[in-house]
Short mmCIF file of C-alpha atoms and ligand atoms in Angstrom, two decimals:
data_model
loop_
_atom_site.label_atom_id
_atom_site.label_comp_id
_atom_site.label_asym_id
_atom_site.label_seq_id
_atom_site.Cartn_x
_atom_site.Cartn_y
_atom_site.Cartn_z
CA MET A 1 51.58 -116.49 -107.33
CA ASN A 2 54.98 -116.42 -105.73
CA TYR A 3 55.51 -113.21 -103.79
CA LEU A 4 55.68 -112.26 -100.13
CA ARG A 5 52.39 -111.35 -98.50
CA MET A 6 52.13 -108.68 -95.83
CA GLU A 7 50.00 -110.86 -93.57
CA ASN A 8 52.89 -113.36 -93.28
CA LEU A 9 55.49 -110.82 -92.13
CA ASP A 10 56.32 -109.54 -88.65
CA LEU A 11 55.83 -105.78 -88.83
CA ALA A 12 56.18 -104.97 -85.11
CA GLY A 13 58.19 -101.77 -84.65
CA LYS A 14 58.91 -101.56 -88.40
CA ARG A 15 58.52 -98.51 -90.60
CA VAL A 16 56.06 -99.78 -93.16
CA MET A 17 55.36 -97.82 -96.33
CA ILE A 18 52.12 -98.80 -98.05
CA ARG A 19 51.36 -97.77 -101.64
CA GLU A 20 47.63 -97.43 -102.01
CA ASP A 21 45.48 -96.12 -104.84
CA LEU A 22 43.65 -93.21 -103.19
CA ASN A 23 43.03 -91.47 -106.49
CA VAL A 24 39.44 -90.52 -105.69
CA PRO A 25 37.17 -88.11 -107.58
CA ILE A 26 37.21 -84.70 -105.90
CA SER A 27 34.91 -81.85 -106.84
CA ASP A 28 35.15 -78.41 -105.16
CA GLY A 29 37.41 -79.88 -102.47
CA LYS A 30 34.85 -82.62 -101.66
CA ILE A 31 35.40 -86.33 -102.25
CA THR A 32 32.50 -87.60 -104.38
CA SER A 33 33.28 -91.32 -103.98
CA ASP A 34 35.45 -92.66 -101.16
CA ALA A 35 35.32 -96.28 -102.35
CA ARG A 36 39.08 -96.47 -102.88
CA ILE A 37 39.86 -94.99 -99.46
CA LYS A 38 37.51 -97.49 -97.82
CA ALA A 39 39.17 -100.33 -99.71
CA SER A 40 42.59 -99.39 -98.29
CA VAL A 41 41.45 -99.28 -94.65
CA PRO A 42 41.74 -103.02 -93.78
CA THR A 43 45.38 -103.12 -94.96
CA ILE A 44 46.36 -100.02 -93.00
CA ARG A 45 44.51 -101.26 -89.94
CA MET A 46 46.20 -104.66 -90.17
CA ALA A 47 49.66 -103.02 -90.31
CA LEU A 48 48.79 -100.85 -87.28
CA GLU A 49 47.54 -103.86 -85.34
CA MET A 50 50.82 -105.62 -86.10
CA GLY A 51 52.63 -102.71 -84.42
CA ALA A 52 53.92 -100.89 -87.49
CA ALA A 53 54.64 -97.20 -87.99
CA VAL A 54 52.69 -96.57 -91.19
CA LEU A 55 53.50 -94.30 -94.11
CA VAL A 56 50.93 -94.24 -96.90
CA LEU A 57 51.68 -93.27 -100.50
CA SER A 58 49.26 -92.47 -103.30
CA HIS A 59 48.91 -90.44 -106.44
CA LEU A 60 46.00 -88.12 -107.21
CA GLY A 61 45.12 -86.95 -110.70
CA ARG A 62 47.73 -85.92 -113.22
CA PRO A 63 49.78 -82.99 -111.89
CA VAL A 64 52.80 -81.53 -113.66
CA GLU A 65 55.79 -83.23 -112.03
CA GLY A 66 57.92 -80.98 -109.87
CA GLU A 67 55.06 -78.54 -109.24
CA PHE A 68 52.77 -78.39 -106.22
CA ASP A 69 49.11 -78.04 -107.22
CA ALA A 70 46.71 -77.35 -104.34
CA GLN A 71 43.83 -78.79 -106.42
CA LEU A 72 45.60 -82.14 -106.43
CA SER A 73 46.69 -82.21 -102.79
CA LEU A 74 45.81 -85.34 -100.80
CA GLN A 75 44.58 -83.15 -97.91
CA PRO A 76 40.88 -84.12 -98.29
CA VAL A 77 41.97 -87.76 -98.54
CA ALA A 78 43.98 -87.50 -95.28
CA ARG A 79 40.90 -86.14 -93.53
CA ARG A 80 38.59 -88.90 -94.85
CA LEU A 81 41.13 -91.64 -94.16
CA GLY A 82 41.43 -90.37 -90.59
CA GLU A 83 37.64 -90.50 -90.15
CA LEU A 84 37.51 -94.06 -91.47
CA LEU A 85 40.43 -95.21 -89.30
CA GLY A 86 39.17 -93.34 -86.25
CA ARG A 87 42.54 -91.65 -85.68
CA SER A 88 44.21 -88.55 -87.03
CA VAL A 89 46.18 -88.97 -90.23
CA ARG A 90 48.87 -86.33 -90.77
CA LEU A 91 49.55 -85.18 -94.31
CA GLU A 92 53.30 -84.75 -94.83
CA THR A 93 54.03 -82.23 -97.58
CA ASP A 94 57.82 -82.53 -97.83
CA TRP A 95 58.44 -86.14 -97.08
CA LEU A 96 61.35 -87.17 -99.28
CA ASP A 97 63.91 -85.86 -96.73
CA GLY A 98 62.48 -88.03 -93.97
CA VAL A 99 59.28 -88.44 -91.96
CA ASP A 100 58.74 -88.73 -88.19
CA VAL A 101 56.34 -91.57 -87.52
CA GLU A 102 55.92 -93.83 -84.49
CA PRO A 103 54.38 -97.31 -84.25
CA GLY A 104 50.61 -96.93 -84.17
CA GLN A 105 50.70 -93.70 -86.20
CA VAL A 106 49.67 -93.13 -89.82
CA VAL A 107 51.23 -90.46 -92.01
CA LEU A 108 49.96 -89.83 -95.54
CA CYS A 109 52.71 -88.58 -97.84
CA GLU A 110 51.62 -85.87 -100.30
CA ASN A 111 50.77 -86.86 -103.91
CA VAL A 112 53.66 -88.99 -105.24
CA ARG A 113 53.19 -87.42 -108.68
CA PHE A 114 54.40 -84.04 -107.40
CA ASN A 115 57.87 -85.63 -107.42
CA ARG A 116 60.00 -85.32 -110.52
CA GLY A 117 60.85 -88.79 -111.84
CA GLU A 118 57.75 -90.59 -110.58
CA LYS A 119 56.29 -91.39 -113.99
CA SER A 120 59.63 -92.19 -115.62
CA ASN A 121 60.42 -94.63 -112.79
CA ASP A 122 63.60 -92.72 -111.89
CA PRO A 123 65.78 -95.12 -109.85
CA VAL A 124 67.16 -92.29 -107.66
CA LEU A 125 63.64 -91.25 -106.66
CA ALA A 126 62.69 -94.89 -106.06
CA ARG A 127 65.75 -95.37 -103.81
CA THR A 128 65.01 -92.15 -101.89
CA MET A 129 61.45 -93.29 -101.20
CA ALA A 130 62.60 -96.80 -100.33
CA SER A 131 65.14 -95.43 -97.81
CA LEU A 132 62.24 -94.12 -95.69
CA CYS A 133 60.99 -97.61 -94.81
CA ASP A 134 61.97 -101.06 -93.54
CA VAL A 135 59.19 -102.79 -95.44
CA PHE A 136 57.41 -101.66 -98.60
CA VAL A 137 53.89 -102.92 -99.17
CA MET A 138 52.50 -102.72 -102.69
CA ASP A 139 48.74 -102.68 -102.25
CA ALA A 140 47.58 -100.55 -105.17
CA PHE A 141 46.19 -102.87 -107.80
CA GLY A 142 45.00 -99.82 -109.73
CA THR A 143 48.57 -98.71 -110.43
CA ALA A 144 50.25 -102.12 -110.71
CA HIS A 145 50.16 -101.91 -114.52
CA ARG A 146 52.40 -98.83 -114.47
CA ALA A 147 56.15 -99.12 -113.93
CA GLN A 148 56.64 -95.95 -111.90
CA ALA A 149 58.92 -94.99 -109.01
CA SER A 150 56.29 -95.54 -106.30
CA THR A 151 54.96 -98.77 -107.80
CA GLU A 152 57.69 -100.80 -109.51
CA GLY A 153 60.99 -99.03 -108.84
CA ILE A 154 60.45 -98.93 -105.09
CA VAL A 155 59.56 -102.64 -104.95
CA ARG A 156 63.05 -103.39 -106.25
CA ALA A 157 64.78 -100.73 -104.10
CA ALA A 158 63.18 -101.37 -100.69
CA PRO A 159 64.90 -103.55 -98.04
CA LEU A 160 61.90 -105.89 -98.13
CA SER A 161 58.86 -105.72 -100.42
CA CYS A 162 55.58 -107.58 -100.26
CA ALA A 163 52.03 -107.49 -101.57
CA GLY A 164 49.32 -106.05 -99.35
CA PRO A 165 46.09 -108.00 -98.79
CA LEU A 166 44.06 -105.74 -101.08
CA LEU A 167 46.41 -106.37 -104.00
CA SER A 168 46.88 -110.11 -103.39
CA GLY A 169 43.16 -110.59 -102.77
CA GLU A 170 42.42 -108.85 -106.01
CA LEU A 171 44.93 -110.92 -108.00
CA ASP A 172 43.57 -114.14 -106.47
CA ALA A 173 39.92 -113.30 -107.14
CA LEU A 174 40.42 -112.05 -110.69
CA GLY A 175 42.77 -114.93 -111.56
CA LYS A 176 40.32 -117.54 -110.35
CA SER A 177 37.27 -116.13 -112.10
CA LEU A 178 39.02 -115.60 -115.42
CA ASP A 179 40.79 -118.97 -115.47
CA ASP A 180 37.80 -121.09 -114.55
CA PRO A 181 34.60 -119.08 -115.05
CA ALA A 182 31.06 -120.33 -114.49
CA ARG A 183 29.38 -120.30 -117.94
CA PRO A 184 27.85 -118.64 -119.80
CA MET A 185 30.31 -115.84 -119.30
CA LEU A 186 29.15 -112.32 -120.19
CA ALA A 187 31.22 -109.16 -120.51
CA ILE A 188 29.65 -105.71 -120.47
CA VAL A 189 32.01 -103.05 -121.78
CA GLY A 190 30.80 -99.47 -121.80
CA GLY A 191 32.41 -96.09 -121.46
CA SER A 192 33.30 -93.37 -123.81
CA LYS A 193 35.72 -94.71 -126.41
CA VAL A 194 36.33 -97.90 -128.38
CA SER A 195 39.93 -96.81 -128.95
CA THR A 196 40.84 -97.08 -125.26
CA LYS A 197 39.18 -100.47 -124.95
CA LEU A 198 39.74 -102.09 -128.33
CA LYS A 199 42.41 -104.46 -127.02
CA VAL A 200 40.31 -105.56 -124.08
CA LEU A 201 37.29 -106.11 -126.35
CA ASP A 202 39.45 -108.31 -128.56
CA ALA A 203 40.87 -110.25 -125.60
CA LEU A 204 37.46 -110.67 -123.98
CA LEU A 205 36.01 -112.08 -127.16
CA ASN A 206 38.43 -115.00 -126.82
CA LYS A 207 37.11 -115.75 -123.34
CA VAL A 208 33.45 -114.81 -123.08
CA ASP A 209 30.30 -116.34 -124.52
CA GLU A 210 28.53 -113.01 -124.82
CA LEU A 211 29.48 -109.37 -125.10
CA ILE A 212 27.34 -106.32 -124.49
CA VAL A 213 28.74 -102.94 -125.45
CA GLY A 214 27.49 -99.65 -124.07
CA GLY A 215 28.10 -95.92 -124.04
CA GLY A 216 30.18 -94.25 -126.72
CA ILE A 217 31.51 -97.70 -127.60
CA ALA A 218 27.99 -98.87 -128.44
CA ASN A 219 27.54 -95.77 -130.61
CA THR A 220 30.46 -96.88 -132.76
CA PHE A 221 28.89 -100.34 -133.08
CA ILE A 222 25.51 -98.77 -133.92
CA ALA A 223 27.20 -96.75 -136.68
CA ALA A 224 29.04 -99.90 -137.82
CA SER A 225 25.64 -101.58 -138.21
CA GLY A 226 24.55 -98.83 -140.61
CA PHE A 227 22.47 -96.55 -138.36
CA ASP A 228 22.79 -92.81 -138.17
CA VAL A 229 24.08 -91.74 -134.74
CA GLY A 230 23.60 -88.01 -135.33
CA ARG A 231 25.92 -85.95 -133.12
CA SER A 232 26.64 -88.81 -130.72
CA LEU A 233 30.11 -89.42 -129.38
CA TYR A 234 31.49 -92.18 -131.60
CA GLU A 235 34.68 -93.03 -133.47
CA PRO A 236 34.28 -93.22 -137.26
CA ASP A 237 37.88 -94.43 -137.60
CA LEU A 238 37.04 -97.52 -135.59
CA ILE A 239 33.95 -98.63 -137.48
CA HIS A 240 36.09 -101.13 -139.35
CA ASP A 241 37.40 -102.59 -136.09
CA ALA A 242 33.87 -102.76 -134.71
CA GLN A 243 32.77 -104.70 -137.79
CA ARG A 244 35.72 -107.05 -137.38
CA LEU A 245 34.72 -107.72 -133.75
CA ILE A 246 31.11 -108.38 -134.81
CA GLN A 247 32.44 -110.92 -137.36
CA LYS A 248 34.63 -112.51 -134.71
CA VAL A 249 31.64 -113.15 -132.43
CA HIS A 250 29.51 -114.39 -135.31
CA ALA A 251 32.21 -116.93 -136.14
CA LYS A 252 31.86 -118.24 -132.58
CA GLY A 253 28.08 -118.45 -132.93
CA GLY A 254 27.44 -115.43 -130.71
CA SER A 255 26.51 -111.83 -131.31
CA ILE A 256 27.10 -108.32 -130.04
CA PRO A 257 23.60 -106.95 -129.61
CA ILE A 258 22.86 -103.45 -130.91
CA PRO A 259 20.50 -101.42 -128.68
CA LYS A 260 16.90 -101.48 -129.98
CA ASP A 261 16.09 -98.17 -128.34
CA VAL A 262 18.18 -95.32 -127.01
CA VAL A 263 17.82 -92.13 -124.97
CA VAL A 264 18.86 -89.03 -126.89
CA ALA A 265 19.30 -85.32 -126.17
CA LYS A 266 19.94 -82.20 -128.22
CA SER A 267 22.76 -81.06 -125.97
CA PHE A 268 25.33 -82.65 -123.69
CA SER A 269 24.25 -81.17 -120.38
CA PRO A 270 22.79 -82.30 -117.04
CA ASP A 271 19.46 -80.59 -117.74
CA ALA A 272 19.06 -81.61 -121.38
CA GLU A 273 15.66 -83.18 -122.05
CA PRO A 274 15.88 -87.00 -122.39
CA MET A 275 13.91 -88.44 -125.33
CA ILE A 276 13.46 -92.15 -126.09
CA ARG A 277 14.03 -93.16 -129.73
CA SER A 278 14.11 -96.36 -131.68
CA VAL A 279 17.73 -96.89 -132.78
CA ASP A 280 16.82 -96.18 -136.41
CA GLU A 281 15.18 -92.85 -135.58
CA VAL A 282 18.03 -90.84 -134.10
CA GLY A 283 17.90 -87.28 -135.47
CA ARG A 284 20.81 -85.53 -137.16
CA ASP A 285 21.00 -83.02 -134.32
CA GLU A 286 20.66 -85.58 -131.51
CA MET A 287 23.12 -87.39 -129.29
CA ILE A 288 22.67 -90.88 -127.88
CA LEU A 289 23.37 -90.62 -124.16
CA ASP A 290 21.89 -93.87 -122.79
CA ILE A 291 20.27 -97.17 -123.74
CA GLY A 292 16.48 -97.16 -123.83
CA PRO A 293 14.12 -99.10 -121.52
CA LEU A 294 13.48 -102.00 -123.96
CA THR A 295 17.19 -102.53 -124.38
CA ALA A 296 17.80 -102.25 -120.64
CA ALA A 297 15.19 -104.94 -120.01
CA GLU A 298 16.69 -107.18 -122.70
CA TYR A 299 20.20 -106.81 -121.28
CA SER A 300 18.90 -107.49 -117.77
CA THR A 301 17.54 -110.83 -119.01
CA VAL A 302 20.94 -111.71 -120.51
CA ILE A 303 22.58 -110.85 -117.18
CA ALA A 304 20.08 -112.99 -115.27
CA GLY A 305 20.99 -116.00 -117.42
CA SER A 306 24.77 -115.66 -117.01
CA GLY A 307 27.13 -117.65 -114.80
CA THR A 308 29.84 -114.98 -114.78
CA VAL A 309 29.57 -111.26 -115.51
CA ILE A 310 32.53 -108.95 -116.05
CA TRP A 311 31.53 -105.31 -116.09
CA ASN A 312 33.62 -102.33 -117.11
CA GLY A 313 32.22 -99.02 -118.22
CA PRO A 314 28.81 -97.34 -117.79
CA VAL A 315 26.31 -97.77 -120.65
CA GLY A 316 25.27 -94.13 -120.58
CA VAL A 317 26.11 -90.71 -119.20
CA PHE A 318 25.06 -91.85 -115.72
CA GLU A 319 26.39 -88.61 -114.19
CA PHE A 320 23.32 -86.83 -115.65
CA THR A 321 20.12 -88.03 -113.90
CA GLY A 322 18.09 -88.08 -117.12
CA PHE A 323 20.57 -90.50 -118.71
CA ALA A 324 21.37 -92.75 -115.75
CA ALA A 325 18.51 -95.27 -116.03
CA GLY A 326 20.33 -97.67 -118.38
CA THR A 327 23.41 -97.96 -116.19
CA ARG A 328 21.18 -98.26 -113.13
CA SER A 329 19.27 -101.17 -114.73
CA ILE A 330 22.51 -102.95 -115.57
CA ALA A 331 23.85 -102.40 -112.04
CA GLU A 332 20.62 -103.65 -110.46
CA ALA A 333 20.40 -106.66 -112.77
CA ILE A 334 23.92 -107.64 -111.75
CA GLU A 335 22.98 -107.10 -108.11
CA ARG A 336 19.93 -109.41 -108.51
CA SER A 337 21.68 -112.13 -110.49
CA SER A 338 23.31 -115.14 -108.91
CA ALA A 339 26.22 -114.95 -111.37
CA PHE A 340 29.76 -114.44 -110.09
CA SER A 341 30.20 -110.78 -110.96
CA ILE A 342 33.36 -108.73 -111.25
CA ALA A 343 33.32 -105.00 -111.85
CA GLY A 344 36.19 -102.59 -112.39
CA GLY A 345 36.95 -99.11 -113.69
CA GLY A 346 36.96 -95.67 -112.10
CA ASP A 347 33.61 -94.54 -113.47
CA THR A 348 32.09 -97.99 -113.10
CA LEU A 349 32.95 -97.89 -109.39
CA ALA A 350 31.40 -94.44 -109.11
CA ALA A 351 28.21 -95.78 -110.72
CA ILE A 352 28.13 -98.81 -108.38
CA ASP A 353 28.50 -96.44 -105.46
CA LEU A 354 25.84 -94.07 -106.78
CA PHE A 355 23.27 -96.84 -107.33
CA GLY A 356 24.07 -98.53 -104.00
CA VAL A 357 24.66 -102.01 -105.47
CA THR A 358 28.05 -102.66 -103.86
CA GLN A 359 26.78 -105.59 -101.78
CA GLY A 360 25.33 -107.36 -104.80
CA ILE A 361 28.57 -107.55 -106.77
CA SER A 362 30.82 -110.51 -106.00
CA TYR A 363 34.09 -108.71 -106.59
CA ILE A 364 34.74 -105.03 -107.11
CA SER A 365 38.18 -104.39 -108.52
CA THR A 366 39.79 -101.15 -107.41
CA GLY A 367 41.74 -100.91 -110.66
CA GLY A 368 40.68 -99.30 -113.91
CA GLY A 369 43.52 -99.64 -116.41
CA ALA A 370 45.11 -102.44 -114.37
CA PHE A 371 41.84 -104.33 -114.33
CA LEU A 372 41.65 -104.10 -118.12
CA GLU A 373 45.32 -105.12 -118.52
CA PHE A 374 44.72 -108.12 -116.27
CA VAL A 375 41.60 -109.13 -118.20
CA GLU A 376 43.65 -108.85 -121.40
CA GLY A 377 46.07 -111.35 -119.90
CA ASN A 378 49.03 -108.94 -119.62
CA SER A 379 51.45 -109.11 -116.72
CA LEU A 380 51.51 -106.13 -114.35
CA PRO A 381 55.04 -104.66 -113.89
CA ALA A 382 54.73 -104.02 -110.14
CA VAL A 383 53.53 -107.60 -109.61
CA VAL A 384 56.36 -108.97 -111.74
CA ALA A 385 58.79 -106.98 -109.54
CA LEU A 386 57.18 -108.42 -106.38
CA GLN A 387 57.55 -111.92 -107.77
CA GLU A 388 61.18 -111.33 -108.66
CA VAL A 389 62.28 -109.78 -105.36
CA GLY A 390 59.97 -112.04 -103.34
CA GLY A 391 61.57 -115.03 -104.98
CA SER A 392 65.08 -113.85 -104.17
CA HIS A 393 64.18 -113.18 -100.52
CA LEU A 394 62.77 -116.67 -100.24
CA ILE A 395 65.96 -118.08 -101.71
CA GLN A 396 68.03 -116.03 -99.22
CA ASP A 397 65.88 -117.28 -96.34
CA THR A 398 66.38 -120.91 -97.27
CA THR A 399 70.12 -120.37 -97.73
CA LEU A 400 70.31 -118.89 -94.24
CA ALA A 401 68.25 -121.68 -92.69
P1 LIG B 1 35.59 -96.61 -116.61
O1 LIG B 1 36.26 -95.48 -115.89
O2 LIG B 1 34.61 -97.33 -115.72
O3 LIG B 1 36.55 -97.55 -117.30
P2 LIG B 1 35.18 -94.97 -118.96
O4 LIG B 1 36.12 -93.97 -118.40
O5 LIG B 1 35.62 -95.76 -120.13
O6 LIG B 1 34.68 -95.97 -117.79
O7 LIG B 1 33.84 -94.25 -119.40
C1 LIG B 1 33.03 -93.54 -118.51
C2 LIG B 1 32.46 -92.32 -119.14
O8 LIG B 1 31.77 -92.62 -120.34
C3 LIG B 1 31.46 -91.65 -118.22
O9 LIG B 1 31.96 -90.38 -117.85
C4 LIG B 1 30.20 -91.53 -119.07
O10 LIG B 1 29.54 -90.28 -118.93
C5 LIG B 1 30.74 -91.67 -120.48
N1 LIG B 1 29.70 -92.13 -121.40
C6 LIG B 1 28.93 -93.22 -121.28
N2 LIG B 1 28.05 -93.28 -122.29
C7 LIG B 1 28.25 -92.20 -123.06
C8 LIG B 1 27.63 -91.69 -124.26
N3 LIG B 1 26.62 -92.34 -124.84
N4 LIG B 1 28.10 -90.52 -124.76
C9 LIG B 1 29.11 -89.87 -124.15
N5 LIG B 1 29.74 -90.30 -123.03
C10 LIG B 1 29.30 -91.45 -122.50
MG1 LIG B 2 37.01 -93.63 -116.56
#
């Protein structure tokens, strides 16, 4: 792809602003998965080693714009980033008026979403942010699908914009594996709702040889196959779409397997008692919260026989220990398999972290929504902007030469 890459620029003495995706899960002020912070470290370190003064931008959660919310402050992220970098990282609360930063230093700017105009991609806000740097580095794949002030607007407004190694690496790896996959290609799509993933399911069915659905999505497919799902999370309005997808796979000679057995509970809580049921025996008052052991073993065999595996979405409520076994089996089967495996999604990443299978997955995408958009074949606005401004800089360079 035609855009400037950070590693090819001279950043010595420059004020370099890096947009990362440090939107990590935080519970009671504690970071529960620092995977995204860890992923950003090589880029920040590279900029420091090149002699840059580094400003880091990120969003966290969904605050009301224009209002400070202590719950959504990046303070815990600044602390963790400092530990990982082995140097102190200052959190700058009011940074739009200007930030003091010297080469070799890292300053984390407070949650970009506290600023009015971030989500609507306000050009004035984008210009204000851009005026703080000499070089803007877009490195947040996870937000590249959103045209916002700190992702797309700033790329166009900054004196010079480029892609960071995390973003370009991610685009290269995903592009290669989707364009020319080792077959058979399997997609595993879990998570809570079909509605949020209907488009990606449709798009994947054009590419993959096999599809496994899990979680609340599977519940909708179970209902679409005529079984009673009791009080499970499912979407009755989407049963028709589920049936259409089943038909679509059948027409290609494939199938979307329905779990043979499931793990149910009478309440949605961490200490609810897990009970294994055949899929046709789910009680009226029960909820399906995981796939059962037979199904997990069957899916593991499918994974073992695949050349490429794309995974998005846990197949059960893995946050509750009694309902985590299915997702753990899937994660471990992917870890064991020799397939080229790509995983993405906020909760999927948390599961990968929890089950300690990071090393066994070929490529872990830091993006959730962006990962899905990319898999669907849509262009990502921030990347389009990088290509457009990158192209014009290249033209300017050749004109000057
Ligand atoms: P990702 O962030 O990886 O894209 P999603 O956000 O789509 O994944 O879905 C993750 C959520 O789905 C998890 O919080 C998990 O508890 C929930 N989930 C999985 N299976 C079920 C189920 N059977 N019933 C209710 N929620 C489920
Ligand atoms: Mg999620």
